[in-house]
mmCIF file of C-alpha atoms in Angstrom:
data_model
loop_
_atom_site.group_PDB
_atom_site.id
_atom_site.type_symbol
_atom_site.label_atom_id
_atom_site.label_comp_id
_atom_site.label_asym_id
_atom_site.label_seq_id
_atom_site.Cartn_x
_atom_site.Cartn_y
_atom_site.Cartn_z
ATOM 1 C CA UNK A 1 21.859 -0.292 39.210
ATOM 2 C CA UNK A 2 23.195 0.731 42.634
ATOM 3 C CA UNK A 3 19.727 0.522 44.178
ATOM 4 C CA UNK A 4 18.970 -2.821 42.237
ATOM 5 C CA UNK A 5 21.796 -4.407 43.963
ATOM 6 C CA UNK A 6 20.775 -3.401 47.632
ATOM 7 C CA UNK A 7 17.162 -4.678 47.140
ATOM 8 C CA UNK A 8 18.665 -7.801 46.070
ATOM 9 C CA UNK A 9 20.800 -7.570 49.651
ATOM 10 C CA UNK A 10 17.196 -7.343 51.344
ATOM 11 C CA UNK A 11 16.912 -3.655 51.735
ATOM 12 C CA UNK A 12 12.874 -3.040 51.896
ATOM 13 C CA UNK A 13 13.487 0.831 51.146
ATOM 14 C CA UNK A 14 15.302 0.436 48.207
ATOM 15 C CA UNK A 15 12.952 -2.481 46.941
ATOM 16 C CA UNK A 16 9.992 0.022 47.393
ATOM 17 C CA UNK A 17 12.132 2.664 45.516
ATOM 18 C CA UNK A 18 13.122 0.726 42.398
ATOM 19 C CA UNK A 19 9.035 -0.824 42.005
ATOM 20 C CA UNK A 20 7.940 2.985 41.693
ATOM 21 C CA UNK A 21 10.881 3.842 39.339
ATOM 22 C CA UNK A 22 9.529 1.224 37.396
ATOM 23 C CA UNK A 23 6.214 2.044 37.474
ATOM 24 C CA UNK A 24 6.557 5.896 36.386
ATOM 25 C CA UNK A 25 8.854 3.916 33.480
ATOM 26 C CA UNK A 26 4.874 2.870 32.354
ATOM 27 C CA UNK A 27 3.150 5.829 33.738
ATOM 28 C CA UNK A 28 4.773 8.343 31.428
ATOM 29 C CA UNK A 29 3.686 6.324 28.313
ATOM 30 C CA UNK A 30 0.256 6.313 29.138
ATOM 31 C CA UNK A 31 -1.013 9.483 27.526
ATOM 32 C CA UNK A 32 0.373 8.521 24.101
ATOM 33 C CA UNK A 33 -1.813 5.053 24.628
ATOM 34 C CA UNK A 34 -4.823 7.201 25.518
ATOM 35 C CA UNK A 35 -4.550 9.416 22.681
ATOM 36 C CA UNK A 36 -5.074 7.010 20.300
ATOM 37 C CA UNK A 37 -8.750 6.951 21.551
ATOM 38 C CA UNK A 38 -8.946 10.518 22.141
ATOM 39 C CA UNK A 39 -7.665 11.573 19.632
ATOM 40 C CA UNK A 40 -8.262 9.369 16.338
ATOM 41 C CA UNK A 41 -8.267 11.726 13.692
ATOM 42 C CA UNK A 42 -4.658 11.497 14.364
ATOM 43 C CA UNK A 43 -4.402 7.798 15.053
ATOM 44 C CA UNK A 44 -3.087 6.142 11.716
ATOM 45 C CA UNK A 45 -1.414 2.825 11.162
ATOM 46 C CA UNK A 46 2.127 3.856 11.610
ATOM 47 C CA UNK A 47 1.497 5.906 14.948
ATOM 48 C CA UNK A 48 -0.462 3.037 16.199
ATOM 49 C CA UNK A 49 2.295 0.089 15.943
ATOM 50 C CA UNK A 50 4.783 3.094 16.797
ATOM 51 C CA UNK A 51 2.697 3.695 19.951
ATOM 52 C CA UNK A 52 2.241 0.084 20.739
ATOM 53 C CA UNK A 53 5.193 -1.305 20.371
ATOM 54 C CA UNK A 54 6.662 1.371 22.680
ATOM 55 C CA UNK A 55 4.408 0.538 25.427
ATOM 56 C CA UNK A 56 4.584 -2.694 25.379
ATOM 57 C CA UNK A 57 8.649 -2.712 25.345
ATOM 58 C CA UNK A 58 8.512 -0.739 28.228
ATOM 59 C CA UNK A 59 5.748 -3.317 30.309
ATOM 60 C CA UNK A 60 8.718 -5.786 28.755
ATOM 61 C CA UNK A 61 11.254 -4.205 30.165
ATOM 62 C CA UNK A 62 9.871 -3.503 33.906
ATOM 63 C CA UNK A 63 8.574 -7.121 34.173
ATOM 64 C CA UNK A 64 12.458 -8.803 33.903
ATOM 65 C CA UNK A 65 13.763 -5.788 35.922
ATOM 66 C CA UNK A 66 11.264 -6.798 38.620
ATOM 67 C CA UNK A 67 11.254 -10.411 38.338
ATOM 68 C CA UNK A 68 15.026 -10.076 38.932
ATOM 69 C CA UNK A 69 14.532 -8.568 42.283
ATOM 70 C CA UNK A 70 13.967 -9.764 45.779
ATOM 71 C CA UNK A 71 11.323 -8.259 47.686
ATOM 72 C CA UNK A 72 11.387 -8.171 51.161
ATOM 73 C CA UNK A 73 9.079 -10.866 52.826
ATOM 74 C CA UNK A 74 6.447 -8.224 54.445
ATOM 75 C CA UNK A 75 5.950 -7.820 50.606
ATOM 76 C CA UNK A 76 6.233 -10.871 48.997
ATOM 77 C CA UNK A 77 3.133 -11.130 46.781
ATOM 78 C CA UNK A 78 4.444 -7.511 45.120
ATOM 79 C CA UNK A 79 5.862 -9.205 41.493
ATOM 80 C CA UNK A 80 3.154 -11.817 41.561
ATOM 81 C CA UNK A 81 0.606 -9.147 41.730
ATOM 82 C CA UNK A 82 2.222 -6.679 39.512
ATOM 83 C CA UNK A 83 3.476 -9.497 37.383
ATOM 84 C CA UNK A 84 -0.341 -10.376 36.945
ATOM 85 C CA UNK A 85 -1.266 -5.996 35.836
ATOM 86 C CA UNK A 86 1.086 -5.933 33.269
ATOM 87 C CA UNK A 87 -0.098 -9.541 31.626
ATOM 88 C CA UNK A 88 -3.189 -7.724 31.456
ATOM 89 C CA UNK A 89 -2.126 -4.739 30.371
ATOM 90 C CA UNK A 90 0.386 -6.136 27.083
ATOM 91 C CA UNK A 91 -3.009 -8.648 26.445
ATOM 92 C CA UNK A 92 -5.019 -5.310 26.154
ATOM 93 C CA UNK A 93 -2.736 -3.204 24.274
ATOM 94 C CA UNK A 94 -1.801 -6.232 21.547
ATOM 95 C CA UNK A 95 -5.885 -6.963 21.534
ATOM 96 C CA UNK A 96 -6.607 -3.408 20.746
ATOM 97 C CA UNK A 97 -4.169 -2.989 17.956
ATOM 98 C CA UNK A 98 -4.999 -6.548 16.284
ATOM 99 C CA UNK A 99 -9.051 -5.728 16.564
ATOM 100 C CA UNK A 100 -8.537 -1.970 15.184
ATOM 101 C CA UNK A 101 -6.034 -3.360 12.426
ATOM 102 C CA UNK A 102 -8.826 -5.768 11.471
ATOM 103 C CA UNK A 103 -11.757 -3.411 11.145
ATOM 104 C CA UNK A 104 -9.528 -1.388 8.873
ATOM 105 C CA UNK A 105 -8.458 -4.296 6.497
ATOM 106 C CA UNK A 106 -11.185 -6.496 6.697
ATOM 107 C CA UNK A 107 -14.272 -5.810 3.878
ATOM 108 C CA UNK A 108 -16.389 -7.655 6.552
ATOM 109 C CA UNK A 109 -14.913 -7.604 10.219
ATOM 110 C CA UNK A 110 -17.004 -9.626 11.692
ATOM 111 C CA UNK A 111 -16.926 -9.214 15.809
ATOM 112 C CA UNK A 112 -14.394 -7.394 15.931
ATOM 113 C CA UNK A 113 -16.123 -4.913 18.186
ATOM 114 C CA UNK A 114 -16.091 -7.950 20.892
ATOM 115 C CA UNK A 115 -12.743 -8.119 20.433
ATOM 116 C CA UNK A 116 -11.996 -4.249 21.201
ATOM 117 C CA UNK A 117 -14.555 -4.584 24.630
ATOM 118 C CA UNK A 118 -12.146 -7.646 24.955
ATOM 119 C CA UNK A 119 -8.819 -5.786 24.611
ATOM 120 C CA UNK A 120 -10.731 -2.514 26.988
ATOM 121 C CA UNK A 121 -11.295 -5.089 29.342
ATOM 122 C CA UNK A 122 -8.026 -6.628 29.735
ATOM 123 C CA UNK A 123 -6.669 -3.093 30.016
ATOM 124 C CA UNK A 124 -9.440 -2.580 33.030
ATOM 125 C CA UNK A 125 -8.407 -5.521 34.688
ATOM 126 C CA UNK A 126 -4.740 -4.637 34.037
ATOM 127 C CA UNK A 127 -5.014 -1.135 36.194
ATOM 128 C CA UNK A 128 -7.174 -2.965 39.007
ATOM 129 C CA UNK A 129 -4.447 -5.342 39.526
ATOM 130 C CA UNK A 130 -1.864 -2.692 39.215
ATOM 131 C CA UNK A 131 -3.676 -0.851 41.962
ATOM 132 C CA UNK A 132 -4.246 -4.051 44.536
ATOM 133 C CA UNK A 133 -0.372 -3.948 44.091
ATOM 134 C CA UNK A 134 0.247 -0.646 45.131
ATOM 135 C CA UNK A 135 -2.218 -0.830 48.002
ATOM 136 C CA UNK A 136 0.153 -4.156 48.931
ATOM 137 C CA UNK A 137 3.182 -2.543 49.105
ATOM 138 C CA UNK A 138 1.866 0.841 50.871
ATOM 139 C CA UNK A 139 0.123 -1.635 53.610
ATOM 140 C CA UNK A 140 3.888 -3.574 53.996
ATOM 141 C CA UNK A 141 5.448 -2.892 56.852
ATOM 142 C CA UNK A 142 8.399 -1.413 54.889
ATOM 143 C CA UNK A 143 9.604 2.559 54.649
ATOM 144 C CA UNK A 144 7.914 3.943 52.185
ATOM 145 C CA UNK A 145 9.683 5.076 48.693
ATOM 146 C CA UNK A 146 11.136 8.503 48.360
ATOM 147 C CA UNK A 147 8.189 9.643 46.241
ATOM 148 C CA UNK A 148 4.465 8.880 45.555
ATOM 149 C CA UNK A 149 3.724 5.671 43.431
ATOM 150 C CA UNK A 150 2.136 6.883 40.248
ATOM 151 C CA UNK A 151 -1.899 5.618 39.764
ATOM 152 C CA UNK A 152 -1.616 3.929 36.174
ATOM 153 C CA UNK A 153 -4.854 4.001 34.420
ATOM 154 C CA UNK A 154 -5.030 2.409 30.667
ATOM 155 C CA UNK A 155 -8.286 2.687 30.643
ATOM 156 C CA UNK A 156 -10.224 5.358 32.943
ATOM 157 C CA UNK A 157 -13.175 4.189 34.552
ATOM 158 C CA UNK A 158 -14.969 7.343 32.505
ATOM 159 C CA UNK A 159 -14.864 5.493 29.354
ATOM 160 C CA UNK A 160 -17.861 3.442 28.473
ATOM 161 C CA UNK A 161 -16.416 -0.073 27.262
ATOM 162 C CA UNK A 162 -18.767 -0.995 24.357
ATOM 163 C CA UNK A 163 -19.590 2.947 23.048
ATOM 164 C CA UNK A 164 -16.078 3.435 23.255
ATOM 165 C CA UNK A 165 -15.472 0.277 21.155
ATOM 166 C CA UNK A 166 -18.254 1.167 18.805
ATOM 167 C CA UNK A 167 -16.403 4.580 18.091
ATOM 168 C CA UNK A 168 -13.042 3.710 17.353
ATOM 169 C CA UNK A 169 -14.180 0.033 15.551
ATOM 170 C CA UNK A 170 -16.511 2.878 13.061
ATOM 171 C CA UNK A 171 -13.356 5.215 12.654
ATOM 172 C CA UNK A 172 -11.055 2.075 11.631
ATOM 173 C CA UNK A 173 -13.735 0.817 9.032
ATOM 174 C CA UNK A 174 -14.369 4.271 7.386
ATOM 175 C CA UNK A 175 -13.888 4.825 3.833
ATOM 176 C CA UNK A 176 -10.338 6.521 3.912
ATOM 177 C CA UNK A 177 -9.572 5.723 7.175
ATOM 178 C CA UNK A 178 -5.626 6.840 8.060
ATOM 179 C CA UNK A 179 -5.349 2.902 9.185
ATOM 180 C CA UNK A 180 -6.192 1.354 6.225
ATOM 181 C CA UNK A 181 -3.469 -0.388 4.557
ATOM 182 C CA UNK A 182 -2.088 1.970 1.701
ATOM 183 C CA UNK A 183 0.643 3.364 -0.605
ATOM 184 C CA UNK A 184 0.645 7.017 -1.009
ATOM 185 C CA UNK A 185 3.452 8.139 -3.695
ATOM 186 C CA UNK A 186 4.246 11.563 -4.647
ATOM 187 C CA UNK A 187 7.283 13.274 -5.810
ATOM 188 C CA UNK A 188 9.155 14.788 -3.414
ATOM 189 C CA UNK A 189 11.888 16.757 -6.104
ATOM 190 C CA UNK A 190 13.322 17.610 -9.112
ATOM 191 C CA UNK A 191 16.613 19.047 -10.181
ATOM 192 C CA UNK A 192 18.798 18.718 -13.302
ATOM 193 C CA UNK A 193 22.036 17.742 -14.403
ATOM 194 C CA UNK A 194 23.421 20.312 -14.855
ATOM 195 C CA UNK A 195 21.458 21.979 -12.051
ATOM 196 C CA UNK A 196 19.370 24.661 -12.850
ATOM 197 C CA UNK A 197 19.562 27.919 -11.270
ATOM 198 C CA UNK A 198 17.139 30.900 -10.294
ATOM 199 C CA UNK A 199 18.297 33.831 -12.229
ATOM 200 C CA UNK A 200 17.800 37.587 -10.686
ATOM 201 C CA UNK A 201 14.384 37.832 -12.548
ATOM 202 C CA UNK A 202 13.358 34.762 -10.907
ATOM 203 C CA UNK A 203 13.264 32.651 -13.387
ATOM 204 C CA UNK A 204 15.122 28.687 -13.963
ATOM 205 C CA UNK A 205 18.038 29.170 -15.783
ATOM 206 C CA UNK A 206 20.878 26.081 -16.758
ATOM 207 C CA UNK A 207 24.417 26.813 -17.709
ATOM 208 C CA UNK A 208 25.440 26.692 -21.653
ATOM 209 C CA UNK A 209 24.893 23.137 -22.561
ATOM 210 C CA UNK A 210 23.772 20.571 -25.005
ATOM 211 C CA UNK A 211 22.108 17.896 -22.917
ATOM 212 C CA UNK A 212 20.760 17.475 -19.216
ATOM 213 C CA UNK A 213 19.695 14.683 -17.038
ATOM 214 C CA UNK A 214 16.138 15.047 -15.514
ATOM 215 C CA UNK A 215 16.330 13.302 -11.676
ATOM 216 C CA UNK A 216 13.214 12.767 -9.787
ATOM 217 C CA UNK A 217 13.084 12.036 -5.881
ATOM 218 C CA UNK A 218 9.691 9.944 -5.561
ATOM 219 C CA UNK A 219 8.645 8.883 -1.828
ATOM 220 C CA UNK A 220 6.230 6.202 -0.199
ATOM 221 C CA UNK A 221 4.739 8.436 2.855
ATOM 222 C CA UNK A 222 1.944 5.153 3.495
ATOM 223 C CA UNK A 223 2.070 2.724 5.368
ATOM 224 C CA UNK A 224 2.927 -0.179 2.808
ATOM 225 C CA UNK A 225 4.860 -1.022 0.472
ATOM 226 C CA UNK A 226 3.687 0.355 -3.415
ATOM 227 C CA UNK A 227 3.460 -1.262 -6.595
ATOM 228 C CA UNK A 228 5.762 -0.921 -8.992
ATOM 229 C CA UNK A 229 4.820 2.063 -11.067
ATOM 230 C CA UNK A 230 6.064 4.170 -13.737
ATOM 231 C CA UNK A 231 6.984 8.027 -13.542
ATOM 232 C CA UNK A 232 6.794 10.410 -16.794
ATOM 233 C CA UNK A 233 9.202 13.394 -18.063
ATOM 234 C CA UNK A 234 8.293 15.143 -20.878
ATOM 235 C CA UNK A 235 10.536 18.140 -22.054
ATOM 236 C CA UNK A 236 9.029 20.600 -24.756
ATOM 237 C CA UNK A 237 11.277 23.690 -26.620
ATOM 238 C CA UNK A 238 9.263 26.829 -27.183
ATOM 239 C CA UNK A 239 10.281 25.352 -31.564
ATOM 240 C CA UNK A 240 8.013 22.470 -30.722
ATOM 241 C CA UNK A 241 10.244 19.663 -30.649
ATOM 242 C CA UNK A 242 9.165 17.224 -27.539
ATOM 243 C CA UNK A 243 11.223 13.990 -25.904
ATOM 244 C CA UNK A 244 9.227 12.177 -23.290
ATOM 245 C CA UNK A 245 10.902 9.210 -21.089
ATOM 246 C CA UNK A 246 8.906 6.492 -18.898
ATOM 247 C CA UNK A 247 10.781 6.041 -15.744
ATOM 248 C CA UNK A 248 10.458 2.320 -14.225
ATOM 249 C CA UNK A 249 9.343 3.047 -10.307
ATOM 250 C CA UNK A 250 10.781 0.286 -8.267
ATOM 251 C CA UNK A 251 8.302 -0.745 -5.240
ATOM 252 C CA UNK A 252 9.097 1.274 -2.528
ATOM 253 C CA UNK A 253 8.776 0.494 1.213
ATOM 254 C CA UNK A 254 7.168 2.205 3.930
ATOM 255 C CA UNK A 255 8.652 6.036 4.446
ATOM 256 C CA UNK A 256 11.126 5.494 1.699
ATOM 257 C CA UNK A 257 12.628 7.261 -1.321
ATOM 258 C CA UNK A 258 14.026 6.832 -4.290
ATOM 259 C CA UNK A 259 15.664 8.965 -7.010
ATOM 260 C CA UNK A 260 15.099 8.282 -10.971
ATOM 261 C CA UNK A 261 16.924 9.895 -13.701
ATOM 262 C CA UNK A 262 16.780 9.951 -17.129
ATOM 263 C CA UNK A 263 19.385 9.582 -20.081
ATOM 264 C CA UNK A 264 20.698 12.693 -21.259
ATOM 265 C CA UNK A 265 17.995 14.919 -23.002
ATOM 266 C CA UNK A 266 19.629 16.957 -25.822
ATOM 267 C CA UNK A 267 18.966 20.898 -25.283
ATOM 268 C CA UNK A 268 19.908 23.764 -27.700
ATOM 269 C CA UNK A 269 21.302 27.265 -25.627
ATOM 270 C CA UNK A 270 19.255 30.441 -25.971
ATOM 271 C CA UNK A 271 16.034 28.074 -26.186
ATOM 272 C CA UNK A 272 13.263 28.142 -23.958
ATOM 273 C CA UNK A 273 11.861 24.755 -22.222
ATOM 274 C CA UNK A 274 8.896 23.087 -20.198
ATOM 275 C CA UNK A 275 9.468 20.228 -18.230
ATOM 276 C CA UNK A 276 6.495 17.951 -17.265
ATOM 277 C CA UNK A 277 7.189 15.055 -14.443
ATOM 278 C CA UNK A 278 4.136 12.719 -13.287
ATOM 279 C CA UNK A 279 2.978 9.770 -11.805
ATOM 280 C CA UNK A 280 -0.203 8.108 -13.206
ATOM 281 C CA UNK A 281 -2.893 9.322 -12.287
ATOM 282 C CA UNK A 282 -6.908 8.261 -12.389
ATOM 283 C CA UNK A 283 -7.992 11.655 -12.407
ATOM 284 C CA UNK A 284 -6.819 13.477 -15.476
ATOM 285 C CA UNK A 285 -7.580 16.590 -13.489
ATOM 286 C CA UNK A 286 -5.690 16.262 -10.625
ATOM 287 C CA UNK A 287 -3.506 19.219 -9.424
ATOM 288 C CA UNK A 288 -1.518 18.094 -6.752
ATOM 289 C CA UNK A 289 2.174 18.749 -7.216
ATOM 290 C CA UNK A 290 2.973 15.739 -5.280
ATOM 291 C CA UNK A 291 1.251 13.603 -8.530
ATOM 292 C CA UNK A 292 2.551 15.975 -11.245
ATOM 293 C CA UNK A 293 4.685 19.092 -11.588
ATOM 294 C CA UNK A 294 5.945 21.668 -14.392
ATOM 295 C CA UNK A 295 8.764 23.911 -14.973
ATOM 296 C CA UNK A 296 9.773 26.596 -17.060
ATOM 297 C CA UNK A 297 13.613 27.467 -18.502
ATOM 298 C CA UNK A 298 15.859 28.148 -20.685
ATOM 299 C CA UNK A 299 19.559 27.335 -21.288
ATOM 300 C CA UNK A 300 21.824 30.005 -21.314
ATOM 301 C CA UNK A 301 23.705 30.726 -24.684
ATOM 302 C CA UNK A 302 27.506 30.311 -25.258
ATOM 303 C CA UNK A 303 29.069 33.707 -24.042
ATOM 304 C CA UNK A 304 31.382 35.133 -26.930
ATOM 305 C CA UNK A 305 35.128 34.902 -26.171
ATOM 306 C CA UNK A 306 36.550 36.611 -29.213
ATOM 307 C CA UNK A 307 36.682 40.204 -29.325
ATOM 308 C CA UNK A 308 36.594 42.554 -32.361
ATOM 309 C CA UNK A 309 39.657 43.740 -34.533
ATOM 310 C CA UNK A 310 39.001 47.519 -32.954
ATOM 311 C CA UNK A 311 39.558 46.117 -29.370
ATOM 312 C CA UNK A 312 43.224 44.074 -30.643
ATOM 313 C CA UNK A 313 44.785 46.491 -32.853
ATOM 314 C CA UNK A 314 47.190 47.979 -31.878
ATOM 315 C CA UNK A 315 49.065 51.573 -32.978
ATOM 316 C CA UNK A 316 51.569 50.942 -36.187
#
């Protein structure tokens, strides 16, 4: 803030100071950008806008910082220049995410390719224009700032535009793709009411009752929002008697949770019981304990409180 003020007093040091305080502000997010390309096995839809969105608040950000400042007259043309790199650069980065967003949702994407050599472009231009500005202010006839003025590169000149494009336009559309618009639920927990307990033999064991309450913590770890769905407990005594409950799923957002529970299941102590909990599933096969999970316990039996007539008497 201090140094803002003096640049807006005319001081060409500080002015040079604050532009490459601002600049390593973009600099330091430019790795996470790159990954995206480099790395797109990791690249899904929540990363992506994450990533984005981050960058481009930044660009924001530095743009009304510099705007508010007055540059010195030997470098005048400074904002208009850098003002210029990051319109460029926040076209890019918006055109990249749109394009890629489309090839993954779109049955047919039809140039959407273009559009990615569109967005690389934009990024090129973007880090030309960023560079004419720092050759500006270094030519100025102004002291210099305390440190170097970080090179900003979007988009290296190594990269090949359109096989670059081709690459990450093919990952989008893939079959499975981690940016394709999905729900992924799974059930993140179950406990009881009364909770059960894990006795010294290892084994699930719930305090002397007659009924419990089955609660199941069910997540959405996709990137939309689900349908509404249905989970189901079924609870089995070793004597054969079963009680099986459909659980309404609400939809669930993005990254959220929810907990269901049923009424109270009637239980009889000493018995033995298997719990089943599951979400529907196409394959009838399917193992993962994220779709469907079981348990094994029993309820522990009343513990005696009377005592015999030997342990009472007493001597006549």
């Amino acid at each position: 803030m201090v140094s803002r003020l003096l640049s807006d007093d005319g001081s060409p040091a500080l002015y040079a100071e604050e532009v490459r305080a601002q600049a390593a502000a973009i600099d330091q997010l430019v790795p996470s950008f790159q990954a995206l390309i480099l790395q797109l096995r990791d690249t899904d839809r929540i990363l992506l806008d994450d990533t984005v969105d981050e960058v481009v608040a930044t660009i924001d950000g530095v743009r009304v910082t510099i705007a508010e400042m007055t540059p010195p007259e030997e470098a005048a043309d400074v904002p208009v220049v850098f003002e210029l790199a990051t319109d460029a650069w926040v076209r890019g980065l918006e055109g990249f995410r749109t394009a890629l967003l489309k090839a993954a949702d779109d049955p047919a994407p039809l140039g959407v390719e273009s559009e990615v050599i569109d967005a690389f472009v934009e990024l090129r231009v973007g880090d030309v224009l960023y560079g004419q500005m720092v050759d500006r202010l270094a030519a100025a006839d102004i002291p210099p700032p305390v440190g170097p003025i970080p090179s900003i590169t979007f988009f290296p000149r190594t990269f090949p535009i359109a096989g670059t494009a081709a690459t990450v336009v093919a990952f989008a559309a893939a079959d499975g793709s981690p940016l394709e618009l999905r729900a992924v639920l799974g059930i993140e927990q179950v406990t009881t009411d009364p909770a059960w307990i894990v006795d010294v033999t290892d084994a699930l064991v719930i305090e002397n009752t007659t009924s419990i309450i089955v609660k199941v913590v069910v997540s959405n770890t996709g990137n939309t929002d689900s349908a509404a769905a249905t989970v189901g407990v079924e609870l089995a005594s070793n004597d054969g008697v079963v009680q099986g409950r459909v659980l309404d799923l609400p939809v669930l957002t993005p990254q959220s949770t929810t907990t269901l529970a049923t009424d109270p299941l009637e239980v009889t102590p000493g018995a033995l019981y298997q719990l089943l909990v599951g979400l529907p599933v196409a394959n009838i096969d399917q193992t993962d304990p994220a779709l469907g999970r079981s348990f094994e316990f029993r309820i522990n039996e009343q513990v005696s409180t009377t005592t015999s007539e030997s342990e009472t008497a007493t001597d006549g």
